[in-house]
Short mmCIF file of C-alpha atoms and ligand atoms in Angstrom, two decimals:
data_model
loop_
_atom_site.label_atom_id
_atom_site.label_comp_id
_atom_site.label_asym_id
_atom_site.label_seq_id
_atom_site.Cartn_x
_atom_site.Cartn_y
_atom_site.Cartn_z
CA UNK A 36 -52.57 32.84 -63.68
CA UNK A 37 -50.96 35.19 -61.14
CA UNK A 38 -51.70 33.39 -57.24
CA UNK A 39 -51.67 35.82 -54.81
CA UNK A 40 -52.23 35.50 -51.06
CA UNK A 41 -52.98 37.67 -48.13
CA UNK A 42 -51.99 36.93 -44.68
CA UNK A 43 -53.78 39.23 -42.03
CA UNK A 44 -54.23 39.38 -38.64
CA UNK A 45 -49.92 38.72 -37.94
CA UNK A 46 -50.14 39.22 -34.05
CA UNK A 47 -46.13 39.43 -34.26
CA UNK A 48 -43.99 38.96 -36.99
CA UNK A 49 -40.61 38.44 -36.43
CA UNK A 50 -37.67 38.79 -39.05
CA UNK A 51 -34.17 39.18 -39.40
CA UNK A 52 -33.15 41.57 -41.84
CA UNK A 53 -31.12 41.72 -45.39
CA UNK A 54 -29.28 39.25 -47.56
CA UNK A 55 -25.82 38.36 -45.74
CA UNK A 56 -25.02 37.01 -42.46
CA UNK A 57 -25.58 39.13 -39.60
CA UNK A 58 -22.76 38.82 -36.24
CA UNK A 59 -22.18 40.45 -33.73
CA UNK A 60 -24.68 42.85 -32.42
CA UNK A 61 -26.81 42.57 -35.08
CA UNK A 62 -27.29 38.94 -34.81
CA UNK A 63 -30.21 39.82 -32.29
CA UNK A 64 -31.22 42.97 -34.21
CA UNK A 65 -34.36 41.55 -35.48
CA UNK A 66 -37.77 43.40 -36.08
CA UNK A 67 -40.50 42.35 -34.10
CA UNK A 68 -43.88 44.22 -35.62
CA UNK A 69 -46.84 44.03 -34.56
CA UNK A 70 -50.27 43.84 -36.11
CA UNK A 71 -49.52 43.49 -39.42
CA UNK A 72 -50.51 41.32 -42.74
CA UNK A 73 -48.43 40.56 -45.69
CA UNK A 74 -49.29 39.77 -49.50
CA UNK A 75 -47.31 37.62 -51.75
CA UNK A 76 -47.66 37.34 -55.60
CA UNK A 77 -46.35 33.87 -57.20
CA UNK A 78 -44.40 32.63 -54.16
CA UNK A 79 -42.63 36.09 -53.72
CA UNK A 80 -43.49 38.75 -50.59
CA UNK A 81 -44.96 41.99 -52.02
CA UNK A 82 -46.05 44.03 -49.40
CA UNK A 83 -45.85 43.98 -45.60
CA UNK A 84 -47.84 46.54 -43.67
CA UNK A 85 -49.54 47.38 -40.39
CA UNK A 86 -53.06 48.45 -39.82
CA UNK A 87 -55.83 47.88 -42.61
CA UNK A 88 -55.33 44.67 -45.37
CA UNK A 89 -55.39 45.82 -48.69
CA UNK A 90 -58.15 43.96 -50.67
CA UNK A 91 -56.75 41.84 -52.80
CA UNK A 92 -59.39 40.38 -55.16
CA UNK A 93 -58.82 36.37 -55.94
CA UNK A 94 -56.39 36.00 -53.24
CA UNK A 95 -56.42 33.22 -50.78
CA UNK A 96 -56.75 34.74 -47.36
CA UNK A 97 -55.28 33.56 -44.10
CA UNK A 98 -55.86 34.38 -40.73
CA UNK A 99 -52.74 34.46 -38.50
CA UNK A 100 -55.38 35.06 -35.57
CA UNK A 101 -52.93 37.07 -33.71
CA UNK A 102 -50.15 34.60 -33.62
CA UNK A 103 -46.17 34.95 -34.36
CA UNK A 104 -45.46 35.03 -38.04
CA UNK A 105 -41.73 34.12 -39.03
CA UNK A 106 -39.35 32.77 -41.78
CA UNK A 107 -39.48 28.94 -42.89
CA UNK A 108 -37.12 27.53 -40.87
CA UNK A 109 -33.50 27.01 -42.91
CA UNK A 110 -31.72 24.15 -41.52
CA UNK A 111 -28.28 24.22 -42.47
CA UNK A 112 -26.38 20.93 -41.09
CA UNK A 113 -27.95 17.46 -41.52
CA UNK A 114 -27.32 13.94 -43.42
CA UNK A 115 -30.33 13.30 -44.53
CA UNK A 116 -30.12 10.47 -46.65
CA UNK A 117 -28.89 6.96 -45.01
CA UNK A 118 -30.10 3.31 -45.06
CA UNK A 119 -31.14 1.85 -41.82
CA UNK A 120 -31.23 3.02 -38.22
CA UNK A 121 -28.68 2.43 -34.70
CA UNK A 122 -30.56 2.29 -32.16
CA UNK A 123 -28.02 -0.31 -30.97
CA UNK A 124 -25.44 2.35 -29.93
CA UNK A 125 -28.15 3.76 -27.27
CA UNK A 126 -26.87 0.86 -25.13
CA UNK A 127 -23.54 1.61 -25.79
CA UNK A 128 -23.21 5.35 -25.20
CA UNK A 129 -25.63 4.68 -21.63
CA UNK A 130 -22.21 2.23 -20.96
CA UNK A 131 -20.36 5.05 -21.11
CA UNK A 132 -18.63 3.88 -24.67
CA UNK A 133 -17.19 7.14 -26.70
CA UNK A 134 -18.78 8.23 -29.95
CA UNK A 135 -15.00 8.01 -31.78
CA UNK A 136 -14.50 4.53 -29.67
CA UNK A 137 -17.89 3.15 -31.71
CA UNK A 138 -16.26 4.36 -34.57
CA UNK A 139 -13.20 2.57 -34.70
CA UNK A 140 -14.55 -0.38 -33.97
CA UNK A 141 -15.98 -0.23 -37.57
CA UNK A 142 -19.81 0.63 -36.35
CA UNK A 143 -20.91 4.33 -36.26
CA UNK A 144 -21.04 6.15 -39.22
CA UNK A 145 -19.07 2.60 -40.47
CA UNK A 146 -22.37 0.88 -39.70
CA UNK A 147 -24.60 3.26 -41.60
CA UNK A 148 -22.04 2.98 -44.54
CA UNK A 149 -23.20 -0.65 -44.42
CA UNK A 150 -26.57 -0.14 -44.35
CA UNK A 151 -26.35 3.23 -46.95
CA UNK A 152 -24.57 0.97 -49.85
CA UNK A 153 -26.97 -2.27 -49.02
CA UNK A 154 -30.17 0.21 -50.18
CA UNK A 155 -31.45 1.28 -53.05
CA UNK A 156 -32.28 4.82 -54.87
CA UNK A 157 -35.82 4.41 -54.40
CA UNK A 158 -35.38 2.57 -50.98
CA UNK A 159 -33.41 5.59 -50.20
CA UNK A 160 -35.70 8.50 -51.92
CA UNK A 161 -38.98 7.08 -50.02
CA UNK A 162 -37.45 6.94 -46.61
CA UNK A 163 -35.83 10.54 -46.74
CA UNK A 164 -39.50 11.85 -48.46
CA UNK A 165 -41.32 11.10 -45.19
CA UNK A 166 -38.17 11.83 -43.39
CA UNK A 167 -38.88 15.63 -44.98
CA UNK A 168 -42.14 15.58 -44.66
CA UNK A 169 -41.73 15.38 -40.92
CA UNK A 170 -39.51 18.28 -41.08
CA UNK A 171 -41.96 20.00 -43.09
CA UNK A 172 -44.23 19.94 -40.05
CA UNK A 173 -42.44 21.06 -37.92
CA UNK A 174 -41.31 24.54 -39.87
CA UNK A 175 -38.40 23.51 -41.56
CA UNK A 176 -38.63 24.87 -45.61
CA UNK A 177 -35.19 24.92 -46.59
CA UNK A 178 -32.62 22.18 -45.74
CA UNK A 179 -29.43 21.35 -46.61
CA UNK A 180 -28.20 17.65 -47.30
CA UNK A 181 -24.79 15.82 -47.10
CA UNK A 182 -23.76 12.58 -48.30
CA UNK A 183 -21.12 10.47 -47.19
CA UNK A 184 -22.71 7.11 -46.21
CA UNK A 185 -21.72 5.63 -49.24
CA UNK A 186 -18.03 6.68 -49.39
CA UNK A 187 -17.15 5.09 -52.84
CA UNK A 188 -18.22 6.97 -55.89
CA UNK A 189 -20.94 5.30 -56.61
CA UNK A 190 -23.04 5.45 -53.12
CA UNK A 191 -21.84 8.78 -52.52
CA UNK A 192 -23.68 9.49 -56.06
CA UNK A 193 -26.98 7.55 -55.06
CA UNK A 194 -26.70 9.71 -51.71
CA UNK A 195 -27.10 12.83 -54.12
CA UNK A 196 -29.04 12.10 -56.92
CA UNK A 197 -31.95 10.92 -54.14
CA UNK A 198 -31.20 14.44 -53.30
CA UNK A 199 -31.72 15.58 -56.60
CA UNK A 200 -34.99 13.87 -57.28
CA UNK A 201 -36.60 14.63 -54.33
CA UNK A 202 -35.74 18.64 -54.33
CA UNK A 203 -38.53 18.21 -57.57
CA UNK A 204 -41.26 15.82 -55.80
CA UNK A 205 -42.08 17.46 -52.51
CA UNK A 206 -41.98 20.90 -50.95
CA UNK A 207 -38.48 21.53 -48.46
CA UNK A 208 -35.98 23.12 -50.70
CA UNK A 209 -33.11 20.97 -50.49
CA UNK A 210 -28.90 22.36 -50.92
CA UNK A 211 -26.55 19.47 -51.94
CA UNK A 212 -22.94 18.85 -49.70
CA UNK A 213 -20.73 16.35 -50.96
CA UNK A 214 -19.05 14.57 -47.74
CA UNK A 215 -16.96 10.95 -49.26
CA UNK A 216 -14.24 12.55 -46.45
CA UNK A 217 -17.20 11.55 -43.55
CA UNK A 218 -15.34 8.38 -42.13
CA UNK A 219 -12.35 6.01 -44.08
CA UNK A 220 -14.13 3.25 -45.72
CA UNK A 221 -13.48 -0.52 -44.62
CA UNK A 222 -12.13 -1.28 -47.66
CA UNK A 223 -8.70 1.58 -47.52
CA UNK A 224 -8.63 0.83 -43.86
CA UNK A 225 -4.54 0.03 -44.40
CA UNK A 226 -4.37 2.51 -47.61
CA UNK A 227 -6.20 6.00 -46.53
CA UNK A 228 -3.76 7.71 -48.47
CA UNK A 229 -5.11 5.74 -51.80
CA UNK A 230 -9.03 6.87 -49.93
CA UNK A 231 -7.90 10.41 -50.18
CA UNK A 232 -6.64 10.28 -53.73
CA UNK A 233 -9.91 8.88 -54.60
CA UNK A 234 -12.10 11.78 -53.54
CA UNK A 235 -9.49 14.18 -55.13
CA UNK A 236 -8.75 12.45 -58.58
CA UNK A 237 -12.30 10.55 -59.24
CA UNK A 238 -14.97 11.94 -56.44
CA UNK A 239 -14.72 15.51 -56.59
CA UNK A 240 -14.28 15.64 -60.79
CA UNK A 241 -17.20 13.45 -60.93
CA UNK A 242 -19.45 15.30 -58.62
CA UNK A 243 -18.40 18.96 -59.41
CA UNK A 244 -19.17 17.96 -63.51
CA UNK A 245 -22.23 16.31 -62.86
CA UNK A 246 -23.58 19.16 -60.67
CA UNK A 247 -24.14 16.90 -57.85
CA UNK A 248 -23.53 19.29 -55.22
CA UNK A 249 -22.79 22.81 -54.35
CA UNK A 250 -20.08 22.22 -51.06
CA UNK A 251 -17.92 20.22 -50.11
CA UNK A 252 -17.57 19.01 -46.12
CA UNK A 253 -14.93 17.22 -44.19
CA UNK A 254 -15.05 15.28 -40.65
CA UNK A 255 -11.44 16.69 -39.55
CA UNK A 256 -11.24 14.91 -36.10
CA UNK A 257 -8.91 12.59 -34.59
CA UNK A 258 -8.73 9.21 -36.01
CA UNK A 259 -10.97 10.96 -39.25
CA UNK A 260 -9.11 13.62 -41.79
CA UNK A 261 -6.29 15.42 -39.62
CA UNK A 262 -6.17 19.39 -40.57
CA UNK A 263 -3.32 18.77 -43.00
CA UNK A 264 -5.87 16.38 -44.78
CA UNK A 265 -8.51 18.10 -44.77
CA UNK A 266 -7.11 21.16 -46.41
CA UNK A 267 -5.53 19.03 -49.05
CA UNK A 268 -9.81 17.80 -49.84
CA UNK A 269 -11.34 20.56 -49.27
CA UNK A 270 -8.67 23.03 -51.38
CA UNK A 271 -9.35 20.34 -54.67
CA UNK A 272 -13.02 20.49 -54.13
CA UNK A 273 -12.60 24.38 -54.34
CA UNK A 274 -10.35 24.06 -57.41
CA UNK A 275 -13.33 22.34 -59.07
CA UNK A 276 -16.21 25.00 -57.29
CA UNK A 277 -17.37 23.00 -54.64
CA UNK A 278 -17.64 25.63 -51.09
CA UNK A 279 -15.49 24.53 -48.44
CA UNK A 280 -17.23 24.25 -44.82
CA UNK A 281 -15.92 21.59 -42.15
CA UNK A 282 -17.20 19.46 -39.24
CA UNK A 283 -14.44 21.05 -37.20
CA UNK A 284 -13.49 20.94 -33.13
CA UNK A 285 -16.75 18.61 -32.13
CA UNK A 286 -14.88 16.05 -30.10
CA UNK A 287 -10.91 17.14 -29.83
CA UNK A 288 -9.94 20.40 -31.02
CA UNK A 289 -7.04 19.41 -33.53
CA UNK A 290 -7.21 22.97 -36.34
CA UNK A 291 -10.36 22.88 -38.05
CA UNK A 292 -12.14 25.94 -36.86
CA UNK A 293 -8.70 27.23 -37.67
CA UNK A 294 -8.09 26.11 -41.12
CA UNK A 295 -11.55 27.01 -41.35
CA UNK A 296 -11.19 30.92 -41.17
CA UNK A 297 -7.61 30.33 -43.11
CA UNK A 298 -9.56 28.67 -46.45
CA UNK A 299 -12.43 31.04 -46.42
CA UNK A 300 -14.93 28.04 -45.31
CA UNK A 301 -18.30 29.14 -45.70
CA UNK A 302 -18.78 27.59 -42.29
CA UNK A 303 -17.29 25.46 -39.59
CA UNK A 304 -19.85 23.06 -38.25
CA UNK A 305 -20.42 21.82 -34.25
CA UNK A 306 -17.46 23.97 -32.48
CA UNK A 307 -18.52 22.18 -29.18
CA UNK A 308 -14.73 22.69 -28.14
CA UNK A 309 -13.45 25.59 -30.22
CA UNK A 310 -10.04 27.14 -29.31
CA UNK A 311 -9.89 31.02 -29.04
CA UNK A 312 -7.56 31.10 -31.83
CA UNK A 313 -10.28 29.12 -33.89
CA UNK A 314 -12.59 31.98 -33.28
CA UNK A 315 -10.06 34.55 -34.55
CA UNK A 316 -9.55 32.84 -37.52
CA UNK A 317 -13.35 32.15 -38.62
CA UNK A 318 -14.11 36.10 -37.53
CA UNK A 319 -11.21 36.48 -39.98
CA UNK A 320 -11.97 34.91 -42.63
CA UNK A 321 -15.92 35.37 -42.35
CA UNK A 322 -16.57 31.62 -41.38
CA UNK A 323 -20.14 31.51 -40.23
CA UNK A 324 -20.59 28.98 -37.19
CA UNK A 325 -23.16 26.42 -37.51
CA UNK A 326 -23.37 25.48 -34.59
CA UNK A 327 -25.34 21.86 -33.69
CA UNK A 328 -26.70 22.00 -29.90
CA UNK A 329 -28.71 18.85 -30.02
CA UNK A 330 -25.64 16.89 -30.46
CA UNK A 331 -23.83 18.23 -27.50
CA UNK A 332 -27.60 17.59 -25.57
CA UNK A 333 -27.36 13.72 -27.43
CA UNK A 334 -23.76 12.86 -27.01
CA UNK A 335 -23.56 14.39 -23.25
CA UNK A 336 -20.61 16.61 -24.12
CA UNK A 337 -19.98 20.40 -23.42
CA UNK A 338 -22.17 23.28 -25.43
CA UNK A 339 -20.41 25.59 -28.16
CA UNK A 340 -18.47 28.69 -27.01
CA UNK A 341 -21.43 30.39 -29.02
CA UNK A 342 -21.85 33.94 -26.34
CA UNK A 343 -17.74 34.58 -27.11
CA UNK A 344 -18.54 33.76 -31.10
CA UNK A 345 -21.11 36.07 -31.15
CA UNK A 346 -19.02 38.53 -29.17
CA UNK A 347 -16.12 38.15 -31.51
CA UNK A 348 -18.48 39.14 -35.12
CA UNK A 349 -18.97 35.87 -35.76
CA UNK A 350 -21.98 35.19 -37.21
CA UNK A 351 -23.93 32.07 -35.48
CA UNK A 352 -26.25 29.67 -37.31
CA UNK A 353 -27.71 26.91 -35.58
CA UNK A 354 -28.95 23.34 -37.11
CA UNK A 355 -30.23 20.04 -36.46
CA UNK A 356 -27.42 17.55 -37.51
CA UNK A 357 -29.97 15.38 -38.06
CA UNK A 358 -28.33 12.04 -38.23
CA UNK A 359 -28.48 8.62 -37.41
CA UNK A 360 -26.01 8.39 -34.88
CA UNK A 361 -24.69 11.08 -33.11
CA UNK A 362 -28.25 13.24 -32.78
CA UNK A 363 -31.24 11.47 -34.44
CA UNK A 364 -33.67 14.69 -34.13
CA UNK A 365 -34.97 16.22 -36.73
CA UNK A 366 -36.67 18.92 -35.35
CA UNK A 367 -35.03 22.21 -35.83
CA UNK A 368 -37.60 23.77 -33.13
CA UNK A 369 -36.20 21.01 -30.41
CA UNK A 370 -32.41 22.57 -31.62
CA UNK A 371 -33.29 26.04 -31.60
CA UNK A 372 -34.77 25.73 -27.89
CA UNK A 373 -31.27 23.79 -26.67
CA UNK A 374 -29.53 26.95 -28.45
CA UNK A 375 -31.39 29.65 -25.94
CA UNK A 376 -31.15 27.31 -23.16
CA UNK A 377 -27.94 26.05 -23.14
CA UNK A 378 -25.83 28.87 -25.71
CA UNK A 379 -27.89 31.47 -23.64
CA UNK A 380 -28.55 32.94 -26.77
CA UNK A 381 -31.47 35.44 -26.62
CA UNK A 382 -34.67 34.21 -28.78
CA UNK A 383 -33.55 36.89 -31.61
CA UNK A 384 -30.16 35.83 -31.32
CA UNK A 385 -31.63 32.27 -32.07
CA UNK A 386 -34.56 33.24 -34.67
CA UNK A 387 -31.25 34.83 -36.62
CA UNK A 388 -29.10 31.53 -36.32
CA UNK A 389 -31.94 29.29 -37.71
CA UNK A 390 -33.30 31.36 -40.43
CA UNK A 391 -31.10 33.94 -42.22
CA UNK A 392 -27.68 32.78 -41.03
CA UNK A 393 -28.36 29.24 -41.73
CA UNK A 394 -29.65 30.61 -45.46
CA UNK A 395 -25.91 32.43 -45.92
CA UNK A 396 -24.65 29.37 -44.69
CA UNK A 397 -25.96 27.26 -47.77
CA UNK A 398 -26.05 30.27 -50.26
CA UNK A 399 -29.77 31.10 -50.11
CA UNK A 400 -30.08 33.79 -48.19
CA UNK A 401 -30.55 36.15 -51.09
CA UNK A 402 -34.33 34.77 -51.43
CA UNK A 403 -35.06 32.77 -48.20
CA UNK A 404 -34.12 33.61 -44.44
CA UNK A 405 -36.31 36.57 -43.66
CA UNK A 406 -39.76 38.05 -44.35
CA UNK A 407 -39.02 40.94 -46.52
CA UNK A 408 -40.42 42.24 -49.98
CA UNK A 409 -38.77 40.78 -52.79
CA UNK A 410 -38.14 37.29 -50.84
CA UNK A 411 -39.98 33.90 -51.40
CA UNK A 412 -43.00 33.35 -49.52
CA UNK A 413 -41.98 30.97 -47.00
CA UNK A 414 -43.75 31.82 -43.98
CA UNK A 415 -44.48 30.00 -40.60
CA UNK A 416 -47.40 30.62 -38.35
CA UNK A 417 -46.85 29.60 -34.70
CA UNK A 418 -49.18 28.46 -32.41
CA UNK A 419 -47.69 31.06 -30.41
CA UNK A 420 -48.73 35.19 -29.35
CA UNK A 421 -45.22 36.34 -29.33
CA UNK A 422 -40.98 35.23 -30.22
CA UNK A 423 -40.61 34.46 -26.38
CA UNK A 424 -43.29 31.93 -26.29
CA UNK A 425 -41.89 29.45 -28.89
CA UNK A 426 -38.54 29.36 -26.57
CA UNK A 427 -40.26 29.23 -23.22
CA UNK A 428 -42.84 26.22 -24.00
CA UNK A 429 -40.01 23.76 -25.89
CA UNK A 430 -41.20 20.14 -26.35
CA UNK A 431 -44.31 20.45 -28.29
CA UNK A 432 -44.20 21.66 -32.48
CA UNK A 433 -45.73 25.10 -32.03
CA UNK A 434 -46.30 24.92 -35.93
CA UNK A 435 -49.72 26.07 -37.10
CA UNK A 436 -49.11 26.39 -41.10
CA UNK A 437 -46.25 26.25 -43.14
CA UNK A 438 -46.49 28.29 -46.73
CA UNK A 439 -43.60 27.52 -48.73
CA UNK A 440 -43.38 29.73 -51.94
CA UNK A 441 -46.55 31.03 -50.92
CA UNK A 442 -48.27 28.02 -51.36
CA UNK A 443 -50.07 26.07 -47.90
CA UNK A 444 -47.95 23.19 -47.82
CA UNK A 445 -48.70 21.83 -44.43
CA UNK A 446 -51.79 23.42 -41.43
CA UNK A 447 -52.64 21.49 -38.50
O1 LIG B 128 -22.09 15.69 -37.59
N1 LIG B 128 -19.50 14.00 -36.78
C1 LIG B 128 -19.63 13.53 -37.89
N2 LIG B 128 -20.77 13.36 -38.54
C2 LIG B 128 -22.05 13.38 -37.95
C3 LIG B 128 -22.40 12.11 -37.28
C4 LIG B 128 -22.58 11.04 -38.24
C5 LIG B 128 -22.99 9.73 -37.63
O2 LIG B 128 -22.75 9.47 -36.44
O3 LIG B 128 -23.55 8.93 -38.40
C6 LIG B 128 -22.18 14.60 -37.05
O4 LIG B 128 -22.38 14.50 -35.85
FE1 LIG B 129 -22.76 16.63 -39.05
#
């Protein structure tokens, strides 16, 4: 039976445009239209228009009331699947204690490691569904997922098959990252050489065959993966078809963003301190920049050069990070109104970073990312009259009704 649905009375809707990443000046070269409805037949947009509905007999009707009408959210950037909490480290950080300092001495991402491999699948799979479910409410439809709390084969593989089961068993379309280079494991502390031969010979065969995940992702950072390192991982996990993209430049700036642009990453993620030359090279070699302003806003550092990326043709996303230790926020909304605030990226600078860039960013932008005929039905409507409005009142979820492949998956 063909479901069809009809949403009328759009007071604004607001899209990006097209199927690729857009930089430059077209980042904020959105369409803003107003008074308009749309119709969608079987999860896909069939018609946008302004003035008079058609009437569509059988379809489910909404009324937008004259409210904002965008994309699903796409959230590019976040480890979504880890056992326990840390809390702890609040304490820590308010003493002034460095993110990298936690790290070394074995707890940060060490600590969730701990607390990843002590849990099991279905521990795992029925924390992260209400973990999504959350996100769900507040707009996000499309999210992309990274291991690399288990760093041994095994965990890393429980990390994505809770992936795999739950992109069947609840609505927020989830894109796979393998990440085994996220931290050295405790038990190659004195052998990371034999750590990195592991994810090459055993981790990256394994995962690639088994269709586990579609990119690959490195922590390149001092005292992680050094650049040298990290191209070594990340060239093997394109040998074998995983993407390259790389946590690059978010604490000392030591060549990711470069070797970034130089491997044809898909993206470089955080940039919080990237080097002019790390610009150049990602403009180069078409690198979008995810760029993660909650983190900066959690860990108290310095905001993204994101006004001289945008001014260079780099295309900017923006995500969440959502993680358990450096930024536990899952709200893309709360990251999207840091982005204006802090980036001082214009609200359809920022609508483009968080929809259709983050989509090219995880390969998806060919049917999600913007409100257009021919592209799934996944559709928010705002509790909001216009774009501004969603960036001026931050701190509440403007969400009024999520439709995710044209079905109502979530209305307040
Ligand atoms: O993107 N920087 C590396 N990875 C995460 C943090 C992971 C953690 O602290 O558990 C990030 O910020
Ligand atoms: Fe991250």
């Amino acid at each position: 039976m063909t479901a069809l649905l009809l949403i009328k009375n759009i007071g604004m809707l607001a899209t990006a445009r097209g199927c690729a990443a857009r930089a430059g000046a077209e980042q904020g070269d959105i369409s803003l239209t107003q008074g308009c409805w749309i119709t969608a037949e079987n999860g896909i947009i069939t018609k946008i228009g302004q003035g008079e509905p058609p009437a569509l007999e059988g379809a489910q009707v909404i009324d937008a009331k004259n409210r904002l009408v965008t994309a699903g959210l796409v959230d590019a950037h976040t480890h979504l699947v880890f056992g326990g909490w840390r809390e702890h480290e609040l304490a820590l950080k308010l003493h002034g204690v460095p993110y990298l300092d936690i790290l070394a001495q074995g707890g940060g991402i060490l600590s969730t490691v701990h607390s990843t491999r002590a849990a099991t699948e279905e521990e795992l799979c029925e924390k992260t569904a209400k973990l999504l479910n959350e996100m769900l409410s507040l707009g996000t439809t499309t999210c992309e997922a990274k291991s690399g709390y288990g760093l041994d084969l095994e965990n890393e593989c429980k990390q994505l098959r809770v992936v795999q089961k739950l992109q069947n068993t609840q609505p927020v379309e989830l894109v796979p990252t393998f990440m085994a280079a996220h931290a050295v494991p405790p038990e190659y502390q004195e052998n990371r050489e034999g750590y990195i031969r592991l994810i090459i010979d055993e981790m990256i065969p394994y995962v690639s065959e088994h269709k586990l995940a579609k990119y690959c992702d490195i922590f390149c950072e001092t005292g992680v993966f050094s650049a040298k390192e990290s191209k070594k991982i990340l060239l093997a996990a394109k040998e074998h078809g995983l993407i390259p993209k790389i946590h690059a430049d978010e604490i000392d700036p030591i060549g990711g963003s470069v070797l970034a642009g130089e491997i044809g990453a898909v993206s470089a993620e955080h940039l919080i301190v990237c080097p002019p030359e790390g610009i150049a090279s990602m403009a180069k070699g078409g690198t979008i920049a995810c760029l993660l302003p909650a983190t900066s806003f959690y860990l108290g550092a310095t905001f993204a050069p994101a006004r001289e990326m945008v001014t260079a043709n780099v295309p900017v996303a923006v995500a969440s990070d959502f993680n358990p230790g450096s930024t536990p926020n899952l709200s893309l909304q709360l990251a999207m109104n840091i982005a204006c605030l802090r980036y001082r990226l214009t609200p359809e600078e920022v609508l483009t970073a968080a929809t259709l860039n983050a989509a090219a960013a995880i390969g998806c932008a060919d049917k999600v990312g913007t409100v257009e005929v021919g592209k799934q039905a996944d559709l928010l409507i705002w509790d909001a009259p216009n774009l501004n409005f969603i960036f001026y009142r931050y701190g509440s979820n403007l969400i009024d009704t999520v439709i995710k492949k044209g079905q109502i998956v979530k209305r307040r």
